[in-house]
């Protein structure tokens, strides 16, 4: 069958993850099939990509045809572009991955649990990594990029019971995650600058003239952020510390993620972007300086380490620095070409010796349980096979003649050499490069001398009894992959043409160097670079054999991460503990200060706010009217001002009542009879509640004298003024003529009789306020009634959950005290009359002051008095239903009345009114809202009586 | 194919919870029945919300005029793209959290009052989303808050009672200013109906329109303050960190999912079209206040989260911090930014509730969420680990998880309008993402990986998750799967949120739907919003077009 | 009249806030209670003067009851206040009970004393 290009690419990218998932469904102990499936998962991409390259050619297929839309409106599509760079990395990832699958099987032996965990994670990572290198859409690349960070996190934290490993995984995720976020910012800026969301479109746009771009000014920032993203991922100084830490992961992971593939993602990004940012003047400077510094630092730290994996990790850091530096040098030109020589080959070369080194480190640890170089004296005698493979790979590290490394290093030195023609300062970099290879050679020499040395007795003994190690058929894969890989080193070094045949199709800048320089070419045309390598080799051997620079040193950068976490936490704690003091007083200060600042800002923005509004004259009213209102005002002010001053709690409560009563008076002045009634009754009940509660909370020992009363008073005054002033402005406007067209006017005209606007239907009541409450704005009433019921629920549950303790009983009183025989007897009269009055108010409510609330409150006051007088039993006889249930019933009635019209296809709360003719009497005015009002009435009674009753019980002995 | 119901039925989204509250009150003492009723009502609410919302196309909306009175005189209930989406999300979260609670002890608190209060809280939330009237919004808020006050201290423990009073009092201050502010709006504009308000504000700067009085910006700021208190923005978040670790997990998860969002919703609904409408945007301080609040909330919240030691407190601070993202989107106030804010809001509901439920399961297994004592949970509860990990990545905002998309859109708009200084907010947003990653990765490492610090604790812990707790896991799974779906279905979500927010700045359709056709005054040059500066964002183009544009 | 109301609102809010800034929860509750009065009066101010200046001089308006002869004042603020009163009553009742419960658990109602209960702890290591 003919596979479409898209199918091929999709298969290559997602096969590993899918295979990994499949392995999860195998029973844990089926290790062999598990291995084979994982193997297929990674071998398939290799085949598919090669087939792709053969049939369609590298970079020949338009990315547009390799796109699966994911989130088009975010410009996030799974668009792929197997151009040379991407194709090379993809083959590297899949190829090495295939060998790692086999190696892991041997490494973990047949420990089913490890393999069960390992292969899915590996496949997940491989897919993510293939996605990174093949994606054309920048956001898709970011997506896969983040997934590599996550999988690396999971793999570094492999040893879950090892606190150190967990902390190092945390560190790696933090650093790479930070890079990922920077990259996100960079991508957004780049896309905004170019108006393109894919590499294949954005990079040409950037390479072209910047005048035509939508926002060229963003480009430097885009570069800075993307560099940060790449530098963290590729462990450039000062972020390199996470990579040696990542060695806590099992060796297959170190070999695969942390040397061969993932850490190269940043380098890949630099390679991808290098054509684009050549215009940015500090691109070259940044990459070269950071890269060179990382290169030298890594090499030095490698030289000063003894643990095998540490050595290899630091040399990896060093190589990554080299690549960064290399792409920086590419900014200069040579023969009118970017000054880049076989960059891809240099990256490949690193994989061809570093992966084997890691694999061998694992194999050695497996065979002889030795993790550090010092423990391997005479290893070449005790275990020649492993030793010589290791040495072969280390020879590549040293870039000795007849290895691919040699060619790569030569190329790099040439590159520096050419660049120096443009920028003499680069001699420094040349020096650093030489020092770096000195370290590399020295490391190789140390391996050589250690391995060939005569083994110490105890080591020898140790080695021997360790040889009977798990030797099932798979164990050859401990060393076979390494051997296979390292063979290419020498193949490339001896007969470059072999390598070139594979590399040339994907090599990006090989144009002015037709083939790789072998040692023979180099000698044939001697040049300064050759001299540099010569010097490096000599010095390296010297350092290697002499007993200098051997004592291991710790990398000072290792403290960066703990220090910054601790710094950030302390800062956060400083912020938190300074405002979140737990003290309500402070919170109210902060909150109201914020409020004031807002009001001040508003005043600044709109100065007219501070001008004195046009008010109708205060004296434009009948004299009695004025006197009455002035008295009330004086009363309110006096009563409220007294509150903070007096100390006796009872007096304060009474003063509170006084405020309420005078407010009632003001409502009367403002022609609001319903308000006045409601306020009055609620005031009574509230005062009762206050008194009950105060009785339950005995007087506490006086608190320490409050300081700063003045400031507190001033602050309160300012808040009061801000609010009062706003009220004044709004009130003045509401009063002005022509004021705004108010809803209120419409209510006045429609309260009873409708208009054509309502097809003649009106509220059918004369008491407009009541009609508004139960009809026009019935939702409000439904809501407030619910709130009332909820309050009751809360109170009941709270009192039930927090019963009184013996100490509280001490304050309890004999119910007799609360009442008098006179009251008890007069109840016989008060109760029926009061309830009758309530009923009257209820039915009149629609046309005259009254209604459900007021009636309910009257009834409540009466019933409350009754309960005080006669005790709980009497009340229970009168109201057999539990208050909670009663409130619920009331709500149900109100709700049913509200929703019923929906059944008839009418909107909620639609009312119908009419007059029921009564013989020989005025027709009885009737409206369906009466049921609604009834519900309200019931809830009010249930809640207020219920609460007062419950609280009183708490007081009684 | 979903049935199409008459618009008047949207009141059921309020009535059903209220009815179930009534029923469960009457059923007190018979807890199985209470649970069944509440569960069914929540399920019904969710399904109904979906049936109402999903068929809505771009500008579609359902309006029900209370009492059959013409708007703005009656109270209108409006289910449009914005409120509809949030209703679906909120009722789903409520359902999942309730399922979780079925197996936990939380629901036995308060002697059977838990269930009615739960329903009433949902009634308040749905009411707040649905209502189209400012004062009615106040009432809806009070329903929600009153229920939350009661739920906050259902257990009656000292831990709860020594914190709840702060929550109550701070919210009361807010409510007092809310009711006053609503009335002041009435005094200044003569109306309370959102749509009518939007029209009057839009007309105020038009020739012949009634101009707004001086002080309207101040009143708008007062309302902004009120909503900011509910949304727990800096510096008004005090009530949240002190309380969310004290109440039971079911309550905390529900609150984390919904309460703050209602405040944000009110801002998204009212700020662009009324409080800071395009034509008065420059006259008021709101566009200066919002960016400040957003930036400080994001960064300070995340920093504080990083310093906490208990997972619950960390989550509470992250909750606050990520509210900042939504307010950031609101502060930019371009359609795309608002769409991002809405997207982020929905995913934040799911993910935050999920994380709190996850924290509840952590406490269920380890008796504590103190990072100094937890550890090695992955071996004991692997699935919990998976769910928590996914939720964690969503909150951090890694693609392709749901948290990434809303955030991406907001950050992009911020960077796009760098000219107006919004790039700073975007930078803070990226840093906040980093701090979130630090805080949560530490939670993960210390809870699921490390061995428990204290051997004694390790022995005290149960060996494996007990089977009885399956509803807990089910509730968590519902939320996590939903957030995963949001991430993978980002295109669908984005189209929905885009439709919902496209016209918030010039609510032609909304006004027409509520007040009737051509109620919206046609914009003249001076009242229309200026084109947002900054480079245009190239939308995805057909692959073919892209191809040939590249070739030539 | 509007001016008088504004003055009252100012004073009530000032005193209410003053009480709220106290160090003792019972006082704070009173402050909240007071604030609700202030808010209600603020709403009342939105209905404009109860007295209108007409050609015949100042004439008081009537209550919003249609049977009355006089021209009524704006009824909507009154309806809003009614709602507000009920809600603030409900809230006050709950708040007071909450204080009782808090006292029974914590044995004191001083803001400063309660502030130290159950404070978070800091974690600074990775």
JSON list of N, CA and C in Angstrom, two decimals, chain A residues 566 580 582-583 585 616 640 667 670-671 678-679 682 700 709 712 716 735 742 744 766 768 773 784 801-802 804-805 807 954, chain C residues 5 14-15 18 21-22 26 37 40 46 48-49 61 64 66-67 74 78 82-83 86 89 104-105 107 109 112 115 119 124:
[
{"chain": "A", "resi": 566, "resn": "UNK", "atom": "N", "xyz": [14.66, 28.83, 48.39]},
{"chain": "A", "resi": 566, "resn": "UNK", "atom": "CA", "xyz": [14.53, 29.36, 49.75]},
{"chain": "A", "resi": 566, "resn": "UNK", "atom": "C", "xyz": [14.29, 30.86, 49.72]},
{"chain": "A", "resi": 580, "resn": "UNK", "atom": "N", "xyz": [-1.38, 38.97, 55.77]},
{"chain": "A", "resi": 580, "resn": "UNK", "atom": "CA", "xyz": [-2.35, 37.98, 56.26]},
{"chain": "A", "resi": 580, "resn": "UNK", "atom": "C", "xyz": [-2.08, 37.75, 57.74]},
{"chain": "A", "resi": 582, "resn": "UNK", "atom": "N", "xyz": [-4.07, 37.51, 60.16]},
{"chain": "A", "resi": 582, "resn": "UNK", "atom": "CA", "xyz": [-5.07, 36.77, 60.92]},
{"chain": "A", "resi": 582, "resn": "UNK", "atom": "C", "xyz": [-5.93, 37.67, 61.78]},
{"chain": "A", "resi": 583, "resn": "UNK", "atom": "N", "xyz": [-5.67, 38.97, 61.77]},
{"chain": "A", "resi": 583, "resn": "UNK", "atom": "CA", "xyz": [-6.40, 39.89, 62.63]},
{"chain": "A", "resi": 583, "resn": "UNK", "atom": "C", "xyz": [-7.43, 40.65, 61.81]},
{"chain": "A", "resi": 585, "resn": "UNK", "atom": "N", "xyz": [-9.19, 43.15, 62.41]},
{"chain": "A", "resi": 585, "resn": "UNK", "atom": "CA", "xyz": [-9.04, 44.62, 62.40]},
{"chain": "A", "resi": 585, "resn": "UNK", "atom": "C", "xyz": [-8.15, 45.05, 61.26]},
{"chain": "A", "resi": 616, "resn": "UNK", "atom": "N", "xyz": [-31.78, 71.17, 45.83]},
{"chain": "A", "resi": 616, "resn": "UNK", "atom": "CA", "xyz": [-32.95, 71.97, 46.19]},
{"chain": "A", "resi": 616, "resn": "UNK", "atom": "C", "xyz": [-32.75, 72.49, 47.62]},
{"chain": "A", "resi": 640, "resn": "UNK", "atom": "N", "xyz": [-25.97, 57.48, 67.39]},
{"chain": "A", "resi": 640, "resn": "UNK", "atom": "CA", "xyz": [-24.89, 56.66, 66.83]},
{"chain": "A", "resi": 640, "resn": "UNK", "atom": "C", "xyz": [-23.55, 57.12, 67.39]},
{"chain": "A", "resi": 667, "resn": "UNK", "atom": "N", "xyz": [-37.97, 57.33, 57.69]},
{"chain": "A", "resi": 667, "resn": "UNK", "atom": "CA", "xyz": [-38.77, 56.67, 56.65]},
{"chain": "A", "resi": 667, "resn": "UNK", "atom": "C", "xyz": [-40.16, 57.32, 56.58]},
{"chain": "A", "resi": 670, "resn": "UNK", "atom": "N", "xyz": [-40.05, 60.42, 54.77]},
{"chain": "A", "resi": 670, "resn": "UNK", "atom": "CA", "xyz": [-39.90, 60.16, 53.34]},
{"chain": "A", "resi": 670, "resn": "UNK", "atom": "C", "xyz": [-41.09, 59.42, 52.77]},
{"chain": "A", "resi": 671, "resn": "UNK", "atom": "N", "xyz": [-42.21, 59.47, 53.47]},
{"chain": "A", "resi": 671, "resn": "UNK", "atom": "CA", "xyz": [-43.45, 58.92, 52.93]},
{"chain": "A", "resi": 671, "resn": "UNK", "atom": "C", "xyz": [-43.32, 57.44, 52.60]},
{"chain": "A", "resi": 678, "resn": "UNK", "atom": "N", "xyz": [-42.03, 47.95, 58.69]},
{"chain": "A", "resi": 678, "resn": "UNK", "atom": "CA", "xyz": [-41.08, 46.83, 58.66]},
{"chain": "A", "resi": 678, "resn": "UNK", "atom": "C", "xyz": [-39.90, 47.14, 59.56]},
{"chain": "A", "resi": 679, "resn": "UNK", "atom": "N", "xyz": [-39.33, 48.33, 59.38]},
{"chain": "A", "resi": 679, "resn": "UNK", "atom": "CA", "xyz": [-38.16, 48.70, 60.16]},
{"chain": "A", "resi": 679, "resn": "UNK", "atom": "C", "xyz": [-38.46, 48.59, 61.65]},
{"chain": "A", "resi": 682, "resn": "UNK", "atom": "N", "xyz": [-38.76, 44.88, 62.70]},
{"chain": "A", "resi": 682, "resn": "UNK", "atom": "CA", "xyz": [-37.46, 44.21, 62.67]},
{"chain": "A", "resi": 682, "resn": "UNK", "atom": "C", "xyz": [-36.57, 44.75, 63.77]},
{"chain": "A", "resi": 700, "resn": "UNK", "atom": "N", "xyz": [-16.66, 40.05, 79.31]},
{"chain": "A", "resi": 700, "resn": "UNK", "atom": "CA", "xyz": [-15.29, 39.55, 79.37]},
{"chain": "A", "resi": 700, "resn": "UNK", "atom": "C", "xyz": [-14.45, 40.51, 80.19]},
{"chain": "A", "resi": 709, "resn": "UNK", "atom": "N", "xyz": [-6.80, 55.89, 69.08]},
{"chain": "A", "resi": 709, "resn": "UNK", "atom": "CA", "xyz": [-8.22, 56.19, 68.83]},
{"chain": "A", "resi": 709, "resn": "UNK", "atom": "C", "xyz": [-8.35, 57.30, 67.79]},
{"chain": "A", "resi": 712, "resn": "UNK", "atom": "N", "xyz": [-7.85, 56.15, 64.27]},
{"chain": "A", "resi": 712, "resn": "UNK", "atom": "CA", "xyz": [-9.00, 55.30, 63.92]},
{"chain": "A", "resi": 712, "resn": "UNK", "atom": "C", "xyz": [-10.21, 56.17, 63.60]},
{"chain": "A", "resi": 716, "resn": "UNK", "atom": "N", "xyz": [-12.10, 56.44, 60.01]},
{"chain": "A", "resi": 716, "resn": "UNK", "atom": "CA", "xyz": [-13.53, 56.15, 59.85]},
{"chain": "A", "resi": 716, "resn": "UNK", "atom": "C", "xyz": [-14.24, 57.35, 59.24]},
{"chain": "A", "resi": 735, "resn": "UNK", "atom": "N", "xyz": [-32.55, 63.75, 42.04]},
{"chain": "A", "resi": 735, "resn": "UNK", "atom": "CA", "xyz": [-33.54, 64.77, 42.35]},
{"chain": "A", "resi": 735, "resn": "UNK", "atom": "C", "xyz": [-33.64, 65.82, 41.25]},
{"chain": "A", "resi": 742, "resn": "UNK", "atom": "N", "xyz": [-36.71, 57.23, 35.32]},
{"chain": "A", "resi": 742, "resn": "UNK", "atom": "CA", "xyz": [-36.58, 56.21, 36.35]},
{"chain": "A", "resi": 742, "resn": "UNK", "atom": "C", "xyz": [-37.58, 55.08, 36.16]},
{"chain": "A", "resi": 744, "resn": "UNK", "atom": "N", "xyz": [-38.99, 53.79, 38.54]},
{"chain": "A", "resi": 744, "resn": "UNK", "atom": "CA", "xyz": [-40.03, 54.05, 39.54]},
{"chain": "A", "resi": 744, "resn": "UNK", "atom": "C", "xyz": [-41.26, 54.67, 38.94]},
{"chain": "A", "resi": 766, "resn": "UNK", "atom": "N", "xyz": [-52.88, 48.89, 44.73]},
{"chain": "A", "resi": 766, "resn": "UNK", "atom": "CA", "xyz": [-52.69, 50.32, 44.91]},
{"chain": "A", "resi": 766, "resn": "UNK", "atom": "C", "xyz": [-51.40, 50.62, 45.67]},
{"chain": "A", "resi": 768, "resn": "UNK", "atom": "N", "xyz": [-48.03, 50.56, 45.72]},
{"chain": "A", "resi": 768, "resn": "UNK", "atom": "CA", "xyz": [-47.05, 50.30, 44.67]},
{"chain": "A", "resi": 768, "resn": "UNK", "atom": "C", "xyz": [-45.87, 49.49, 45.22]},
{"chain": "A", "resi": 773, "resn": "UNK", "atom": "N", "xyz": [-42.84, 44.51, 45.16]},
{"chain": "A", "resi": 773, "resn": "UNK", "atom": "CA", "xyz": [-42.20, 43.40, 45.90]},
{"chain": "A", "resi": 773, "resn": "UNK", "atom": "C", "xyz": [-42.74, 42.06, 45.44]},
{"chain": "A", "resi": 784, "resn": "UNK", "atom": "N", "xyz": [-34.92, 37.19, 48.97]},
{"chain": "A", "resi": 784, "resn": "UNK", "atom": "CA", "xyz": [-34.69, 37.62, 50.36]},
{"chain": "A", "resi": 784, "resn": "UNK", "atom": "C", "xyz": [-35.36, 36.64, 51.33]},
{"chain": "A", "resi": 801, "resn": "UNK", "atom": "N", "xyz": [-24.51, 22.30, 66.59]},
{"chain": "A", "resi": 801, "resn": "UNK", "atom": "CA", "xyz": [-23.14, 21.79, 66.49]},
{"chain": "A", "resi": 801, "resn": "UNK", "atom": "C", "xyz": [-22.29, 22.27, 67.66]},
{"chain": "A", "resi": 802, "resn": "UNK", "atom": "N", "xyz": [-22.67, 23.39, 68.25]},
{"chain": "A", "resi": 802, "resn": "UNK", "atom": "CA", "xyz": [-21.86, 23.94, 69.34]},
{"chain": "A", "resi": 802, "resn": "UNK", "atom": "C", "xyz": [-22.74, 24.07, 70.59]},
{"chain": "A", "resi": 804, "resn": "UNK", "atom": "N", "xyz": [-24.05, 24.26, 74.46]},
{"chain": "A", "resi": 804, "resn": "UNK", "atom": "CA", "xyz": [-23.45, 25.04, 75.56]},
{"chain": "A", "resi": 804, "resn": "UNK", "atom": "C", "xyz": [-22.76, 24.10, 76.53]},
{"chain": "A", "resi": 805, "resn": "UNK", "atom": "N", "xyz": [-21.73, 24.65, 77.17]},
{"chain": "A", "resi": 805, "resn": "UNK", "atom": "CA", "xyz": [-20.96, 23.85, 78.12]},
{"chain": "A", "resi": 805, "resn": "UNK", "atom": "C", "xyz": [-21.45, 24.19, 79.52]},
{"chain": "A", "resi": 807, "resn": "UNK", "atom": "N", "xyz": [-20.00, 25.70, 81.75]},
{"chain": "A", "resi": 807, "resn": "UNK", "atom": "CA", "xyz": [-19.69, 27.09, 82.10]},
{"chain": "A", "resi": 807, "resn": "UNK", "atom": "C", "xyz": [-20.83, 28.01, 81.63]},
{"chain": "A", "resi": 954, "resn": "UNK", "atom": "N", "xyz": [-31.61, 28.33, 74.84]},
{"chain": "A", "resi": 954, "resn": "UNK", "atom": "CA", "xyz": [-30.21, 28.26, 75.24]},
{"chain": "A", "resi": 954, "resn": "UNK", "atom": "C", "xyz": [-29.97, 28.96, 76.57]},
{"chain": "C", "resi": 5, "resn": "UNK", "atom": "N", "xyz": [-29.80, 63.68, 54.58]},
{"chain": "C", "resi": 5, "resn": "UNK", "atom": "CA", "xyz": [-29.57, 62.23, 54.49]},
{"chain": "C", "resi": 5, "resn": "UNK", "atom": "C", "xyz": [-28.09, 61.94, 54.32]},
{"chain": "C", "resi": 14, "resn": "UNK", "atom": "N", "xyz": [-19.35, 56.45, 59.36]},
{"chain": "C", "resi": 14, "resn": "UNK", "atom": "CA", "xyz": [-18.14, 56.73, 60.13]},
{"chain": "C", "resi": 14, "resn": "UNK", "atom": "C", "xyz": [-18.17, 55.94, 61.43]},
{"chain": "C", "resi": 15, "resn": "UNK", "atom": "N", "xyz": [-19.29, 56.04, 62.16]},
{"chain": "C", "resi": 15, "resn": "UNK", "atom": "CA", "xyz": [-19.36, 55.34, 63.44]},
{"chain": "C", "resi": 15, "resn": "UNK", "atom": "C", "xyz": [-19.29, 53.83, 63.23]},
{"chain": "C", "resi": 18, "resn": "UNK", "atom": "N", "xyz": [-15.87, 52.89, 62.57]},
{"chain": "C", "resi": 18, "resn": "UNK", "atom": "CA", "xyz": [-15.10, 53.02, 63.81]},
{"chain": "C", "resi": 18, "resn": "UNK", "atom": "C", "xyz": [-15.30, 51.78, 64.67]},
{"chain": "C", "resi": 21, "resn": "UNK", "atom": "N", "xyz": [-13.54, 48.76, 63.37]},
{"chain": "C", "resi": 21, "resn": "UNK", "atom": "CA", "xyz": [-12.10, 48.76, 63.59]},
{"chain": "C", "resi": 21, "resn": "UNK", "atom": "C", "xyz": [-11.77, 48.50, 65.04]},
{"chain": "C", "resi": 22, "resn": "UNK", "atom": "N", "xyz": [-12.80, 48.24, 65.84]},
{"chain": "C", "resi": 22, "resn": "UNK", "atom": "CA", "xyz": [-12.55, 47.92, 67.24]},
{"chain": "C", "resi": 22, "resn": "UNK", "atom": "C", "xyz": [-11.88, 46.58, 67.38]},
{"chain": "C", "resi": 26, "resn": "UNK", "atom": "N", "xyz": [-18.20, 41.78, 69.43]},
{"chain": "C", "resi": 26, "resn": "UNK", "atom": "CA", "xyz": [-19.57, 42.24, 69.65]},
{"chain": "C", "resi": 26, "resn": "UNK", "atom": "C", "xyz": [-19.73, 43.66, 69.13]},
{"chain": "C", "resi": 37, "resn": "UNK", "atom": "N", "xyz": [-28.04, 50.18, 58.37]},
{"chain": "C", "resi": 37, "resn": "UNK", "atom": "CA", "xyz": [-28.90, 51.37, 58.43]},
{"chain": "C", "resi": 37, "resn": "UNK", "atom": "C", "xyz": [-28.40, 52.44, 57.47]},
{"chain": "C", "resi": 40, "resn": "UNK", "atom": "N", "xyz": [-29.23, 51.65, 53.94]},
{"chain": "C", "resi": 40, "resn": "UNK", "atom": "CA", "xyz": [-30.65, 51.84, 53.63]},
{"chain": "C", "resi": 40, "resn": "UNK", "atom": "C", "xyz": [-30.98, 53.32, 53.45]},
{"chain": "C", "resi": 46, "resn": "UNK", "atom": "N", "xyz": [-32.04, 58.09, 47.09]},
{"chain": "C", "resi": 46, "resn": "UNK", "atom": "CA", "xyz": [-32.21, 57.99, 45.63]},
{"chain": "C", "resi": 46, "resn": "UNK", "atom": "C", "xyz": [-33.64, 58.31, 45.20]},
{"chain": "C", "resi": 48, "resn": "UNK", "atom": "N", "xyz": [-35.16, 60.91, 45.91]},
{"chain": "C", "resi": 48, "resn": "UNK", "atom": "CA", "xyz": [-35.31, 62.37, 45.77]},
{"chain": "C", "resi": 48, "resn": "UNK", "atom": "C", "xyz": [-36.05, 62.96, 46.95]},
{"chain": "C", "resi": 49, "resn": "UNK", "atom": "N", "xyz": [-36.26, 64.27, 46.87]},
{"chain": "C", "resi": 49, "resn": "UNK", "atom": "CA", "xyz": [-36.89, 64.97, 47.99]},
{"chain": "C", "resi": 49, "resn": "UNK", "atom": "C", "xyz": [-38.34, 64.52, 48.16]},
{"chain": "C", "resi": 61, "resn": "UNK", "atom": "N", "xyz": [-44.88, 65.43, 48.94]},
{"chain": "C", "resi": 61, "resn": "UNK", "atom": "CA", "xyz": [-45.40, 64.32, 48.15]},
{"chain": "C", "resi": 61, "resn": "UNK", "atom": "C", "xyz": [-46.07, 63.32, 49.08]},
{"chain": "C", "resi": 64, "resn": "UNK", "atom": "N", "xyz": [-46.25, 56.13, 48.23]},
{"chain": "C", "resi": 64, "resn": "UNK", "atom": "CA", "xyz": [-46.55, 55.46, 46.97]},
{"chain": "C", "resi": 64, "resn": "UNK", "atom": "C", "xyz": [-47.75, 54.54, 47.07]},
{"chain": "C", "resi": 66, "resn": "UNK", "atom": "N", "xyz": [-51.60, 54.42, 45.62]},
{"chain": "C", "resi": 66, "resn": "UNK", "atom": "CA", "xyz": [-52.32, 55.15, 44.58]},
{"chain": "C", "resi": 66, "resn": "UNK", "atom": "C", "xyz": [-53.62, 55.77, 45.08]},
{"chain": "C", "resi": 67, "resn": "UNK", "atom": "N", "xyz": [-54.17, 55.20, 46.19]},
{"chain": "C", "resi": 67, "resn": "UNK", "atom": "CA", "xyz": [-55.44, 55.75, 46.66]},
{"chain": "C", "resi": 67, "resn": "UNK", "atom": "C", "xyz": [-55.27, 57.15, 47.20]},
{"chain": "C", "resi": 74, "resn": "UNK", "atom": "N", "xyz": [-40.94, 58.32, 44.54]},
{"chain": "C", "resi": 74, "resn": "UNK", "atom": "CA", "xyz": [-40.45, 57.16, 43.78]},
{"chain": "C", "resi": 74, "resn": "UNK", "atom": "C", "xyz": [-40.52, 55.91, 44.66]},
{"chain": "C", "resi": 78, "resn": "UNK", "atom": "N", "xyz": [-37.87, 52.38, 47.94]},
{"chain": "C", "resi": 78, "resn": "UNK", "atom": "CA", "xyz": [-38.49, 51.80, 49.13]},
{"chain": "C", "resi": 78, "resn": "UNK", "atom": "C", "xyz": [-38.53, 50.28, 49.02]},
{"chain": "C", "resi": 82, "resn": "UNK", "atom": "N", "xyz": [-36.75, 47.63, 51.51]},
{"chain": "C", "resi": 82, "resn": "UNK", "atom": "CA", "xyz": [-37.43, 46.52, 52.19]},
{"chain": "C", "resi": 82, "resn": "UNK", "atom": "C", "xyz": [-36.62, 45.24, 52.05]},
{"chain": "C", "resi": 83, "resn": "UNK", "atom": "N", "xyz": [-36.23, 44.96, 50.82]},
{"chain": "C", "resi": 83, "resn": "UNK", "atom": "CA", "xyz": [-35.40, 43.77, 50.61]},
{"chain": "C", "resi": 83, "resn": "UNK", "atom": "C", "xyz": [-34.13, 43.84, 51.46]},
{"chain": "C", "resi": 86, "resn": "UNK", "atom": "N", "xyz": [-34.67, 43.16, 55.20]},
{"chain": "C", "resi": 86, "resn": "UNK", "atom": "CA", "xyz": [-34.87, 41.75, 55.52]},
{"chain": "C", "resi": 86, "resn": "UNK", "atom": "C", "xyz": [-33.54, 41.02, 55.49]},
{"chain": "C", "resi": 89, "resn": "UNK", "atom": "N", "xyz": [-31.36, 41.86, 58.35]},
{"chain": "C", "resi": 89, "resn": "UNK", "atom": "CA", "xyz": [-31.83, 41.21, 59.58]},
{"chain": "C", "resi": 89, "resn": "UNK", "atom": "C", "xyz": [-31.35, 39.76, 59.62]},
{"chain": "C", "resi": 104, "resn": "UNK", "atom": "N", "xyz": [-18.18, 30.14, 72.56]},
{"chain": "C", "resi": 104, "resn": "UNK", "atom": "CA", "xyz": [-18.20, 28.86, 73.27]},
{"chain": "C", "resi": 104, "resn": "UNK", "atom": "C", "xyz": [-16.98, 28.03, 72.93]},
{"chain": "C", "resi": 105, "resn": "UNK", "atom": "N", "xyz": [-16.44, 28.19, 71.73]},
{"chain": "C", "resi": 105, "resn": "UNK", "atom": "CA", "xyz": [-15.26, 27.39, 71.37]},
{"chain": "C", "resi": 105, "resn": "UNK", "atom": "C", "xyz": [-13.97, 28.09, 71.79]},
{"chain": "C", "resi": 107, "resn": "UNK", "atom": "N", "xyz": [-13.65, 30.97, 73.82]},
{"chain": "C", "resi": 107, "resn": "UNK", "atom": "CA", "xyz": [-13.61, 31.57, 75.16]},
{"chain": "C", "resi": 107, "resn": "UNK", "atom": "C", "xyz": [-13.28, 33.04, 75.18]},
{"chain": "C", "resi": 109, "resn": "UNK", "atom": "N", "xyz": [-13.67, 36.88, 72.58]},
{"chain": "C", "resi": 109, "resn": "UNK", "atom": "CA", "xyz": [-14.14, 37.45, 71.32]},
{"chain": "C", "resi": 109, "resn": "UNK", "atom": "C", "xyz": [-13.31, 38.67, 70.94]},
{"chain": "C", "resi": 112, "resn": "UNK", "atom": "N", "xyz": [-7.81, 40.57, 68.40]},
{"chain": "C", "resi": 112, "resn": "UNK", "atom": "CA", "xyz": [-6.38, 40.34, 68.52]},
{"chain": "C", "resi": 112, "resn": "UNK", "atom": "C", "xyz": [-6.10, 38.97, 69.11]},
{"chain": "C", "resi": 115, "resn": "UNK", "atom": "N", "xyz": [-6.72, 36.26, 66.60]},
{"chain": "C", "resi": 115, "resn": "UNK", "atom": "CA", "xyz": [-5.86, 36.32, 65.41]},
{"chain": "C", "resi": 115, "resn": "UNK", "atom": "C", "xyz": [-4.77, 35.26, 65.46]},
{"chain": "C", "resi": 119, "resn": "UNK", "atom": "N", "xyz": [-2.30, 29.51, 62.91]},
{"chain": "C", "resi": 119, "resn": "UNK", "atom": "CA", "xyz": [-1.57, 30.24, 61.87]},
{"chain": "C", "resi": 119, "resn": "UNK", "atom": "C", "xyz": [-0.81, 29.27, 60.99]},
{"chain": "C", "resi": 124, "resn": "UNK", "atom": "N", "xyz": [10.71, 26.47, 53.51]},
{"chain": "C", "resi": 124, "resn": "UNK", "atom": "CA", "xyz": [11.64, 27.18, 52.63]},
{"chain": "C", "resi": 124, "resn": "UNK", "atom": "C", "xyz": [12.60, 26.24, 51.91]}
]
